[in-house]
Amino acid sequence: MDHPYEGDSDEGNSPGTVYPDLDFVPSYPWSWQQNGEGSSATAGHAHDNVSSLVYYEGQGINAHQMSQYDDELSEDLDESQNDELGLSNEANNRSHPAVDPDYHTSDESVASQDELSETNSEDLSSQSVPDSALQGRGTRGAKRGRPRGQRGMCRGRGGRKGIKTGPRRPVDPGPEFRMLQSQANDAFITKEYSKAEELVHRALLVNNEIFSAYSLLSEIYLAQGHQDKSMRMLFVGANTRPGDGKLWTHIASLILDRAGAKRSEYINQVIYCYNRVIERDPRNIEVAYLRANLHLEQKHYGRAAAEYERMLKVLPNDTSILRHLAEVCIKMKEASRARARYKECIAYHMRLGNPLGGSLTWSDANIYVELFGYDGAYKEGIFELKSISRWLLGRGAETFWNEVQEDDREWDSDPRLRWGSSISTHGINIAAYGKGLPLELRIKLGIYRIRADRNQLSEAMRHFSWLHPDEDGLGATLFDYPDLFREAADALKQEGFAKEALKFLEPLQQVEGHADTSFYLLLGSCYHEAGLLDEAEECYRTAIESDEGNVEARVQLAIICEKHGKQEQAFTYLNQFITISRQDAENQSRIQQGVSPKPGKPRNSLPILLSETGPPVAKSYSTQSTSDCAEKDKVEHDRSENIKMLYAKMQALHEQMCAGAAVATGQWMEAASTLIEDFRSCRALYPLDRYMRFFGYTSKARNKSSQSSAGAAMAEMKALAGRLQASIDKEGSLNALDSPIPTDYRGIPFDSWLDIFLEYALKSSSHSKPEIAYDIITAAADASVFYHSRDAMFLIHVCWFTCAVRYGDDQTLCSIARWFIREFQFTADAYRLYAALNRICKAPTTWYNSGASQKYLLRQVKAMDYPLVGEDCQRSIYDEKAGNSTKDEYGNPISAEELDAGLLMLYGHNLYAGTSYAYALNYFYRAYALDPSNPMVNLSLALSYIQHALKRQAENRHFIITQGLSFLYAYYDQRQLSCVAQEKQEAEFNLGRAFHMLNLLHLAVPYYQRCLAYSADILSDNSEDFGKEAAVALQELYASTGDLEAAQRVTEEHLVI
């Protein structure tokens, strides 16, 4: 389908493309079902016959321009918006036959009900066409009752004649409605809101298709203080005029204006309003901007980026859109995505020429070059910077400069000084060289030089010298470009050139607003590395004065004091560091528990580990009395002993429970329930953020899990404390901060706890509701001690899909199967497991071939293809590919190294189950190229061809059937080479079933008979025997042809127990 912003682009996919578009048919709140062949909107809904609006002031009636619904709806109505409106994609999938998400609607689309409802007998008679006018026209489809539509008429199925499109006549709301509406207006003006509300409701009972009634009701609710009801009425009323883009835009504005503090709750409804506008007018850039801004507000950066990219299809070289896209891509850490778009835009403008008269400016060049820095592509960024700058200065023809990449002599103040003899200097305009390059780009050029190669410091300093750091007068560059000074200093410091960085940092102290805490920390660090310890100490003290809670400055001051021999002062700074760190950890813990942090100075609730005069001194600051602590310890001890006793009882009953003893099973389940309840009550095992790792049960250990961001400072502080303690020859260390991570809870190992959870869930699944077993498994998965264990999560998900198979829960089964694909991506067994689980599930294929499953598997296919194709193809599939979810031991994502026929077959069968046989052939053929001798691949190809030939849309179906039979016979020959009787029997049955389906009964009978003959050779174990299926097929075949004796004989021999 053409995207809403593709306009007249001819880049649409054809059925032969490898990646057809994924289109789904969204449902809407005003219709019970989607319009399709032979369907119509349910009577009584507001949009069926609405064609006009009546303002609630009663001033007039305006005709509304209605256009035919787009056959191809926008994909922007995502699942989150459907959920907000009470819609469900899965419910939509269930209410329709399974269709290929890649399916493209044909030109013979169904006429919209809005068009059909406006036609009267006069219109039909005036538009009648004599039979002679049809002579000479094509007859394709005529024999099937589908005459070709006439020019200027609706092209629905069946070729209805005389149906006009365009404006419809205003609908008369009726005298009773107008009277009630007028009375409601009067009551509203006199502030009789209850009476006005009642009158509006009565008016809606008379005619619920007039927007003005909903608008008035919204105003009434707003005046009564019912804000939610007010906005809901606006939203419902807009559905009476689904094609009025201005109304939807107005409703969206009203919702945002009235939302106030609840703005985030209504953003999805506003986005839905904008979706309706863009459905009718895909080229409405203004509304697209508004929708993109809302996606940004929700931090849905991927949707915002996709929005801007669709806008670029309408305005391909609009630099304002490109700037927004660059900003979003930077937040998504996908700068290369914006670079590709910018590169296309720049190439377009270069082809047009006129560098100064176009919309491409130096600001765009700066943004474009900045994107290379985010990806670390400094050399490429240098090349592009010089190339586009040269073009903007009118020297685009001087391509010989592309050969000079070792330095930037082209941009010297007097470029002739370093030019070689091979470059002519006759008649050059010096202003178009060094002096013409904007200072922002020059500094960026210097930064890229030093980051690409540290040995090019001199070349970078040539560029940085244009800042004139030695000048400090009123007209100095410092006061115009302080940010460039900071950027140059940051780059030099990062590459280890602290002394050079000081040249650009020291002048910044004169600029108001730039000498903040981070500045003094950077300046102090440069002084420290340059050996100027006194200046560094002064900078760190200034940083502490501006930020009393800064710990980094205290650590550095402690290090400086150590170098100066001031040990007591160093201990002071270290103790301050520990106190502040504890206060921060305590406040963070309180925030996680929903308690506001403590105000004021830090409270020493934990022991001070470092004494200012010697070794650590342990102090207690507990607010509880000694008796209370003792009582609490006793309760915990008794609880632990009780848990251990129950665990011992469970171990004694385990063997009897496995043997099926009902009494032992009940007792075991009761004890396990108590243990699980106690385990789930431990807050240390269930932090508010499950991504926090488990370090222990104490508050100190829990705080440790949230202190990873200060890990470097803590490590440096420990090392310093160790040196200080050793220097005064005292015992003691910081080992109090480090305690071994527990491996048990109440004396029971975590592995045993996991076994209890999973066994309890499995036992519950055999006799209880799914919610109980799922709740236990979810509790195990949420425990931090299991969540961060790969082996534990593997066992949990195995138990999860086992319970789902028992319940026949295909939705949960597909969800859990996806976890294995994510964790073991590009592994053949993961895809086989997905197929096997859906095969053994005793449920329909609703979720197996749902739209969500098809899209997920297609993204996996694209992720597999991405590293194996060329750069051009990578760019085309980048947006829709799945991420590489599996990582190696170093945390790097693992990419596919080769194609996986199992994944291709899995997605092909997914499409096949949705009756999208033509699209399934694409992926079956790709699998066939990888493994042409695989019987399953040949069988899948054969059935896809045959099933597609039986569809009404198939052309030349006999040739298609012949193609299918060729693969079917190849499958048969491969199976006959097997030594397993069951595989040979399978081939006989499948060929018989294929001929039976084609109604070639005389060819099907011999295969069924040979299938029955193989039944005697198949062992009576769990092997699958197709004999019963073949007997039933033969029975039906004989009976349908009138040979009842043969049908009875087959029944008596093979079907009687």
XYZ file of C-alpha atoms in Angstrom, residues 440-1034:
595
model
C 31.386 26.765 14.181
C 32.368 24.445 11.356
C 36.042 25.301 11.727
C 36.048 24.301 15.412
C 34.176 21.143 14.545
C 36.800 20.410 11.916
C 39.502 20.756 14.559
C 37.612 18.518 16.989
C 37.140 15.829 14.361
C 40.818 16.034 13.452
C 42.030 15.373 16.972
C 39.445 12.676 17.659
C 40.205 10.872 14.423
C 43.967 10.923 15.096
C 45.641 12.221 18.284
C 48.813 12.827 16.270
C 47.080 15.670 14.420
C 47.102 17.966 17.441
C 48.941 20.687 15.532
C 46.343 20.649 12.751
C 43.534 20.879 15.317
C 45.246 23.766 17.125
C 45.445 25.649 13.804
C 41.664 25.647 13.748
C 41.257 26.367 17.480
C 43.582 29.370 17.172
C 40.834 31.163 15.210
C 39.095 31.598 18.588
C 41.931 33.949 19.673
C 41.913 32.794 23.318
C 44.499 35.431 24.276
C 42.136 38.314 23.527
C 39.991 39.569 26.404
C 38.663 42.915 25.183
C 35.039 43.814 24.629
C 35.135 42.653 21.019
C 36.884 39.361 21.807
C 35.655 36.142 20.237
C 35.284 34.720 23.754
C 32.095 36.670 24.476
C 30.488 35.775 21.145
C 31.367 32.074 21.066
C 31.893 30.806 24.650
C 30.311 27.486 23.731
C 32.997 26.898 21.096
C 35.694 27.479 23.712
C 34.101 24.807 25.903
C 33.757 22.350 23.011
C 37.417 22.752 22.058
C 38.512 22.333 25.680
C 36.356 19.239 26.177
C 37.820 17.615 23.072
C 41.396 18.377 24.094
C 40.826 17.125 27.649
C 39.164 13.952 26.419
C 42.161 13.156 24.220
C 44.617 13.792 27.071
C 45.867 17.283 26.185
C 45.133 18.999 29.493
C 47.639 21.849 29.104
C 46.235 22.795 25.693
C 42.696 22.606 27.106
C 43.594 25.163 29.795
C 44.141 27.795 27.082
C 40.429 27.675 26.312
C 39.085 26.967 29.798
C 40.764 29.765 31.747
C 39.222 32.573 29.639
C 35.726 31.152 30.268
C 35.921 32.286 33.901
C 35.172 35.787 32.610
C 31.892 34.738 30.957
C 28.837 34.863 33.146
C 26.762 31.693 33.161
C 29.528 29.337 31.979
C 31.522 29.004 35.206
C 29.265 26.400 36.832
C 30.085 23.298 38.899
C 30.901 21.110 35.899
C 33.192 23.823 34.568
C 35.234 24.002 37.770
C 35.429 20.212 37.941
C 36.806 20.148 34.393
C 39.176 23.020 35.063
C 40.404 21.392 38.273
C 40.934 18.097 36.476
C 43.038 19.844 33.803
C 45.098 21.609 36.462
C 45.532 18.303 38.276
C 46.782 16.509 35.158
C 49.066 19.423 34.358
C 50.646 19.163 37.845
C 49.217 22.453 39.137
C 47.838 21.037 42.380
C 47.219 24.347 44.167
C 45.109 25.673 41.290
C 43.272 22.330 41.097
C 42.513 22.421 44.837
C 41.094 25.903 44.503
C 38.833 24.812 41.632
C 37.517 21.823 43.576
C 36.784 23.996 46.610
C 34.868 26.394 44.385
C 32.880 23.444 42.991
C 31.925 22.381 46.542
C 30.837 25.922 47.374
C 28.458 25.940 44.406
C 27.257 22.371 45.057
C 27.547 21.203 48.657
C 26.510 17.672 47.771
C 29.162 17.140 45.108
C 31.119 13.952 45.910
C 33.507 13.934 42.951
C 35.170 17.161 44.101
C 35.661 15.714 47.596
C 37.309 12.587 46.237
C 39.714 14.674 44.156
C 40.447 16.947 47.130
C 41.217 13.878 49.252
C 43.662 12.696 46.577
C 45.340 16.114 46.465
C 45.566 16.215 50.253
C 47.185 12.774 50.195
C 49.825 14.049 47.750
C 50.449 17.051 50.017
C 50.757 14.772 53.077
C 47.602 16.131 54.719
C 46.214 12.788 55.896
C 43.739 14.107 58.448
C 42.209 16.475 55.907
C 42.001 13.603 53.413
C 40.088 11.517 55.994
C 37.697 14.428 56.465
C 36.848 14.593 52.780
C 36.446 10.825 52.572
C 34.044 10.737 55.513
C 32.050 13.535 53.894
C 31.959 11.490 50.711
C 30.613 8.443 52.542
C 28.000 10.438 54.434
C 26.667 12.138 51.305
C 26.653 8.859 49.376
C 24.633 7.183 52.118
C 22.188 10.074 52.220
C 21.700 9.832 48.442
C 21.187 6.060 48.636
C 18.711 6.440 51.501
C 16.738 9.097 49.640
C 16.671 6.969 46.513
C 15.376 4.028 48.514
C 12.660 6.207 50.046
C 11.634 7.450 46.598
C 11.350 3.869 45.344
C 9.099 3.066 48.288
C 6.905 6.077 47.543
C 8.168 8.159 50.480
C 9.485 11.677 50.014
C 13.234 12.097 50.669
C 14.378 13.580 53.918
C 15.108 17.307 53.796
C 18.050 19.036 55.378
C 21.536 17.805 56.045
C 22.477 14.138 55.795
C 21.814 12.067 58.893
C 24.502 9.595 59.936
C 22.205 6.599 60.277
C 24.978 4.217 59.254
C 28.396 3.733 60.872
C 31.214 6.074 59.840
C 33.819 3.892 58.221
C 36.758 6.263 58.334
C 37.944 8.175 61.352
C 39.692 11.481 60.880
C 42.483 10.368 63.183
C 42.739 6.654 62.656
C 41.003 3.437 61.674
C 37.285 3.070 61.087
C 35.127 3.554 64.119
C 31.885 1.605 64.241
C 28.998 3.486 65.774
C 25.334 2.617 66.137
C 22.636 5.157 65.356
C 19.615 2.850 65.512
C 16.381 4.508 66.592
C 14.968 1.257 68.005
C 15.494 0.193 71.580
C 17.524 -2.895 72.388
C 14.444 -4.808 73.570
C 12.542 -4.062 70.371
C 15.437 -5.295 68.235
C 15.716 -8.461 70.297
C 11.990 -9.134 69.943
C 12.159 -8.597 66.198
C 15.140 -10.938 65.890
C 13.294 -13.615 67.848
C 10.238 -13.390 65.575
C 12.416 -13.696 62.486
C 14.268 -16.666 63.963
C 11.030 -18.492 64.780
C 9.735 -17.760 61.289
C 12.882 -19.189 59.719
C 12.670 -22.337 61.805
C 9.028 -22.836 60.821
C 9.899 -22.422 57.120
C 12.734 -24.944 57.434
C 10.399 -27.434 59.096
C 7.828 -27.073 56.310
C 10.568 -27.491 53.724
C 11.724 -30.714 55.382
C 8.136 -31.943 55.335
C 7.867 -31.159 51.614
C 11.025 -33.129 50.906
C 9.607 -36.128 52.755
C 6.330 -35.925 50.787
C 7.941 -35.275 47.414
C 8.343 -38.913 46.384
C 4.752 -39.782 47.276
C 3.512 -36.673 45.465
C 5.360 -37.667 42.292
C 3.789 -41.121 42.562
C 0.338 -39.521 42.459
C -0.783 -39.909 46.081
C -3.647 -37.497 46.544
C -3.177 -36.925 50.298
C 0.566 -36.338 49.973
C -0.011 -33.992 47.042
C -2.479 -31.904 49.023
C -0.137 -31.624 51.999
C 2.797 -30.745 49.747
C 0.775 -28.063 47.958
C -0.327 -26.540 51.274
C 3.233 -26.354 52.588
C 4.530 -25.001 49.267
C 1.870 -22.279 49.296
C 3.083 -21.109 52.709
C 6.714 -21.049 51.591
C 5.912 -19.170 48.385
C 3.893 -16.592 50.305
C 6.810 -15.997 52.668
C 9.280 -15.723 49.785
C 7.109 -13.161 47.997
C 6.849 -11.051 51.151
C 10.605 -10.340 51.169
C 11.123 -6.840 49.764
C 14.796 -7.454 49.088
C 13.853 -10.124 46.562
C 11.219 -7.957 44.852
C 12.603 -4.426 44.365
C 10.420 -1.791 42.750
C 12.703 -1.933 39.730
C 13.337 -5.557 38.844
C 16.377 -4.550 36.812
C 18.177 -3.928 40.119
C 20.340 -6.899 40.978
C 20.163 -8.768 44.288
C 23.046 -8.029 46.678
C 21.573 -9.054 50.021
C 18.817 -8.511 52.545
C 20.156 -5.516 54.493
C 19.360 -1.932 53.558
C 23.058 -1.420 52.870
C 23.044 -4.249 50.347
C 19.843 -2.988 48.743
C 21.344 0.470 48.388
C 24.419 -1.052 46.789
C 22.323 -2.245 43.850
C 21.384 1.355 43.059
C 24.861 2.825 43.391
C 26.322 1.609 40.115
C 26.435 5.146 38.745
C 28.863 6.167 41.494
C 30.898 2.985 41.145
C 34.008 4.676 39.784
C 34.126 7.249 42.568
C 33.520 4.538 45.173
C 36.343 2.397 43.793
C 38.707 5.342 43.783
C 37.690 6.226 47.317
C 38.327 2.667 48.524
C 41.778 2.628 47.001
C 42.625 5.961 48.578
C 41.291 4.878 51.971
C 43.422 1.753 51.803
C 46.524 3.797 51.101
C 45.727 6.194 53.933
C 45.135 3.397 56.405
C 48.361 1.708 55.418
C 50.292 4.971 55.701
C 49.415 5.319 59.393
C 49.893 1.580 59.987
C 46.433 1.001 61.380
C 44.180 -1.994 60.933
C 40.854 -1.640 59.244
C 39.638 -1.304 55.752
C 36.519 -0.705 53.768
C 35.601 -4.346 53.678
C 32.483 -3.439 55.617
C 31.100 -2.170 52.325
C 31.726 -5.548 50.693
C 29.835 -8.577 51.933
C 29.248 -11.841 50.103
C 25.977 -12.020 48.165
C 23.643 -14.549 49.796
C 22.769 -17.700 47.855
C 19.841 -18.771 50.024
C 16.764 -17.472 51.762
C 15.944 -18.715 55.269
C 18.568 -21.413 54.831
C 17.000 -22.815 51.637
C 19.067 -22.418 48.423
C 17.582 -20.258 45.688
C 17.630 -23.226 43.297
C 15.368 -25.138 45.681
C 13.059 -22.130 45.917
C 12.799 -22.085 42.134
C 11.915 -25.795 42.109
C 9.154 -25.122 44.645
C 7.680 -22.334 42.513
C 7.724 -24.337 39.293
C 6.455 -27.617 40.752
C 3.630 -25.781 42.481
C 2.682 -24.099 39.177
C 2.737 -27.394 37.285
C 0.589 -29.109 39.896
C -1.823 -26.174 39.903
C -2.177 -26.308 36.132
C -3.625 -29.802 36.275
C -6.660 -28.918 38.409
C -7.023 -25.142 38.799
C -7.648 -22.052 36.732
C -4.866 -20.605 34.586
C -4.672 -17.448 36.698
C -3.273 -19.350 39.696
C -0.478 -21.109 37.831
C 0.393 -18.008 35.823
C 0.502 -15.908 38.990
C 3.020 -18.262 40.600
C 5.216 -18.331 37.479
C 5.056 -14.549 37.146
C 6.083 -14.207 40.795
C 9.132 -16.381 40.136
C 10.056 -14.390 37.019
C 9.745 -11.066 38.873
C 12.099 -12.059 41.692
C 15.388 -10.262 41.082
C 17.400 -13.296 42.105
C 15.805 -15.287 39.259
C 15.325 -12.455 36.775
C 19.068 -11.939 36.399
C 19.803 -15.665 36.072
C 19.710 -16.934 32.491
C 19.298 -20.561 33.574
C 16.495 -19.729 35.992
C 14.593 -17.711 33.389
C 14.980 -20.564 30.911
C 13.371 -23.038 33.345
C 10.643 -20.540 34.241
C 9.639 -20.086 30.609
C 9.732 -23.840 29.966
C 7.298 -24.258 32.851
C 5.278 -21.340 31.521
C 4.685 -22.821 28.077
C 4.017 -26.246 29.632
C 1.113 -24.768 31.592
C -0.057 -22.876 28.498
C -0.116 -26.127 26.496
C -2.181 -27.797 29.211
C -4.675 -24.937 29.201
C -4.733 -24.639 25.405
C -3.830 -20.970 25.824
C -2.481 -20.052 22.395
C -2.035 -16.370 23.272
C 0.294 -17.083 26.187
C 1.999 -19.798 24.176
C 2.926 -17.419 21.361
C 4.114 -14.812 23.851
C 6.384 -17.261 25.664
C 7.678 -18.716 22.403
C 8.768 -15.208 21.417
C 10.933 -15.057 24.544
C 12.973 -17.999 23.296
C 13.400 -16.306 19.916
C 14.589 -13.116 21.629
C 17.012 -14.898 23.948
C 18.293 -17.327 21.320
C 17.969 -15.223 18.192
C 19.186 -16.690 14.904
C 19.112 -20.177 16.439
C 17.244 -22.815 14.453
C 15.940 -24.594 17.552
C 14.195 -21.432 18.758
C 12.163 -21.250 15.551
C 11.437 -24.986 15.656
C 10.214 -24.617 19.223
C 7.854 -21.812 18.167
C 6.357 -24.043 15.471
C 6.211 -27.145 17.686
C 4.432 -25.377 20.544
C 1.744 -24.050 18.222
C 1.466 -27.498 16.637
C 0.703 -29.296 19.909
C -1.573 -26.578 21.286
C -5.196 -27.650 21.151
C -6.531 -24.299 20.071
C -7.333 -22.541 16.781
C -4.556 -20.760 14.913
C -5.969 -17.358 15.839
C -2.836 -16.151 17.573
C -0.404 -18.172 15.471
C -1.265 -16.250 12.306
C -2.457 -13.013 13.927
C -1.246 -9.683 12.634
C 1.055 -9.195 15.622
C 2.702 -12.590 15.109
C 3.161 -12.002 11.384
C 4.793 -8.617 11.959
C 7.050 -9.997 14.668
C 8.307 -12.837 12.499
C 8.784 -10.525 9.511
C 10.968 -8.271 11.647
C 13.018 -11.307 12.591
C 13.452 -12.161 8.919
C 14.617 -8.639 8.185
C 17.015 -8.720 11.135
C 18.468 -11.931 9.730
C 18.776 -10.430 6.244
C 20.202 -7.093 7.374
C 23.893 -8.035 7.862
C 23.842 -10.303 4.799
C 22.722 -7.817 2.137
C 24.240 -4.749 0.519
C 24.201 -1.238 1.907
C 21.361 -0.051 -0.329
C 19.125 -2.892 0.766
C 20.124 -2.376 4.396
C 18.886 1.193 4.230
C 15.517 0.077 2.892
C 14.863 -2.477 5.638
C 16.549 -0.705 8.558
C 13.430 0.951 9.948
C 11.372 -2.231 10.187
C 13.947 -4.815 11.232
C 14.030 -6.246 14.712
C 16.922 -5.484 17.011
C 19.639 -8.015 17.735
C 18.451 -9.197 21.145
C 21.061 -11.909 21.785
C 24.459 -10.752 23.072
C 27.830 -12.442 23.404
C 29.890 -12.748 26.584
C 31.134 -9.182 26.170
C 27.646 -7.725 25.825
C 27.900 -7.085 22.076
C 24.817 -7.914 19.958
C 25.127 -11.019 17.810
C 24.191 -10.668 14.154
C 23.133 -13.416 11.802
C 26.009 -15.077 9.976
C 23.920 -17.078 7.540
C 20.335 -17.512 6.431
C 18.141 -19.833 8.460
C 15.714 -21.927 6.426
C 13.723 -22.656 9.597
C 12.844 -18.985 10.115
C 11.875 -18.582 6.463
C 9.666 -21.657 6.629
C 8.114 -20.479 9.899
C 7.113 -17.126 8.450
C 5.952 -18.808 5.245
C 3.661 -21.129 7.202
C 2.421 -18.134 9.158
C 1.296 -16.539 5.905
C -0.006 -19.871 4.625
C -2.205 -20.275 7.716
C -3.664 -16.863 6.888
C -4.515 -18.045 3.336
C -1.853 -15.738 1.844
C -0.475 -18.463 -0.361
C 1.108 -16.226 -3.003
C 3.122 -14.330 -0.412
C 4.082 -17.527 1.398
C 5.696 -18.769 -1.821
C 8.295 -15.973 -1.566
C 9.684 -17.395 1.651
C 9.235 -21.053 0.716
C 11.313 -20.419 -2.386
C 14.044 -18.783 -0.308
C 14.085 -21.860 1.928
C 14.097 -24.056 -1.174
C 17.238 -22.290 -2.382
C 18.932 -23.199 0.907
C 17.681 -26.793 1.166
C 16.118 -28.067 -2.090
C 16.002 -31.707 -0.952
C 13.986 -31.053 2.172
C 10.610 -32.860 1.922
C 8.837 -30.257 4.047
C 9.964 -27.424 1.801
C 8.709 -29.227 -1.309
C 5.405 -30.114 0.339
C 4.873 -26.520 1.454
C 5.568 -25.212 -2.049
C 3.192 -27.768 -3.544
C 0.310 -26.980 -1.198
C 0.781 -23.226 -1.603
C 0.460 -23.532 -5.363
C -2.554 -25.835 -5.178
C -4.365 -23.771 -2.546
C -3.684 -20.580 -4.468
C -5.048 -22.166 -7.646
C -8.345 -22.869 -5.887
C -8.838 -19.204 -4.967
C -11.208 -17.105 -7.018
C -8.534 -14.514 -7.848
C -6.208 -17.084 -9.430
C -5.577 -16.844 -13.155
C -4.370 -19.740 -15.308
C -5.110 -22.078 -12.446
C -4.324 -25.218 -14.396
C -0.754 -24.094 -14.886
C -0.529 -23.240 -11.171
C -1.789 -26.710 -10.235
C 0.799 -28.251 -12.536
C 3.531 -26.313 -10.761
C 2.222 -27.513 -7.411
C 2.101 -31.145 -8.558
C 5.727 -30.993 -9.668
C 6.802 -30.100 -6.126
C 4.331 -32.620 -4.698
C 5.880 -35.471 -6.682
C 9.350 -34.299 -5.632
C 8.208 -34.511 -2.023
C 6.760 -37.988 -2.655
C 9.997 -39.261 -4.188
C 12.049 -37.947 -1.275
C 9.777 -39.609 1.272
C 9.855 -42.924 -0.555
C 13.627 -43.039 -0.110
C 13.139 -43.139 3.651
C 13.512 -46.356 5.651
C 10.752 -45.311 8.069
C 7.341 -46.751 7.246
C 5.532 -43.831 8.840
C 7.215 -41.321 6.495
C 6.259 -43.372 3.458
C 2.696 -43.608 4.739
C 2.643 -39.842 5.257
C 3.597 -39.291 1.606
C 0.868 -41.661 0.390
C -1.783 -39.922 2.455
C -0.704 -36.404 1.438
C -0.808 -37.215 -2.262
C -4.167 -38.888 -1.892
C -5.478 -35.897 0.033
C -4.167 -33.485 -2.620
C -5.905 -35.335 -5.458
C -9.033 -35.645 -3.317
C -8.997 -31.877 -2.825
C -8.701 -31.395 -6.598
C -11.643 -33.792 -7.051
C -9.451 -36.241 -8.990
C -10.940 -39.142 -7.084
C -9.676 -41.921 -9.309
C -6.116 -40.746 -8.638
C -6.672 -40.362 -4.892
C -7.960 -43.921 -4.256
C -4.680 -45.823 -4.924
C -2.743 -43.559 -2.562
C -5.307 -43.972 0.200
C -5.224 -47.739 -0.232
C -1.410 -47.856 -0.033
C -1.625 -45.643 3.052
C -3.897 -48.219 4.699
C -1.477 -50.973 3.771
C 1.353 -49.234 5.629
C -0.651 -49.229 8.876
C 0.315 -52.829 9.536
C 4.024 -51.932 9.424
C 3.752 -49.060 11.909
C 4.471 -49.944 15.514
C 1.765 -49.477 18.098
C 3.714 -46.905 20.079
C 3.236 -43.146 19.983
C 4.066 -42.995 16.265
C 1.505 -41.136 14.219
C -0.583 -43.434 12.014
C -2.511 -41.935 9.070
C -4.519 -45.143 8.530
C -7.672 -43.887 10.262
C -7.581 -40.618 8.313
C -7.170 -42.505 5.045
C -10.045 -44.841 5.922
C -12.385 -41.946 6.684
C -11.402 -40.276 3.406
C -12.048 -43.473 1.445
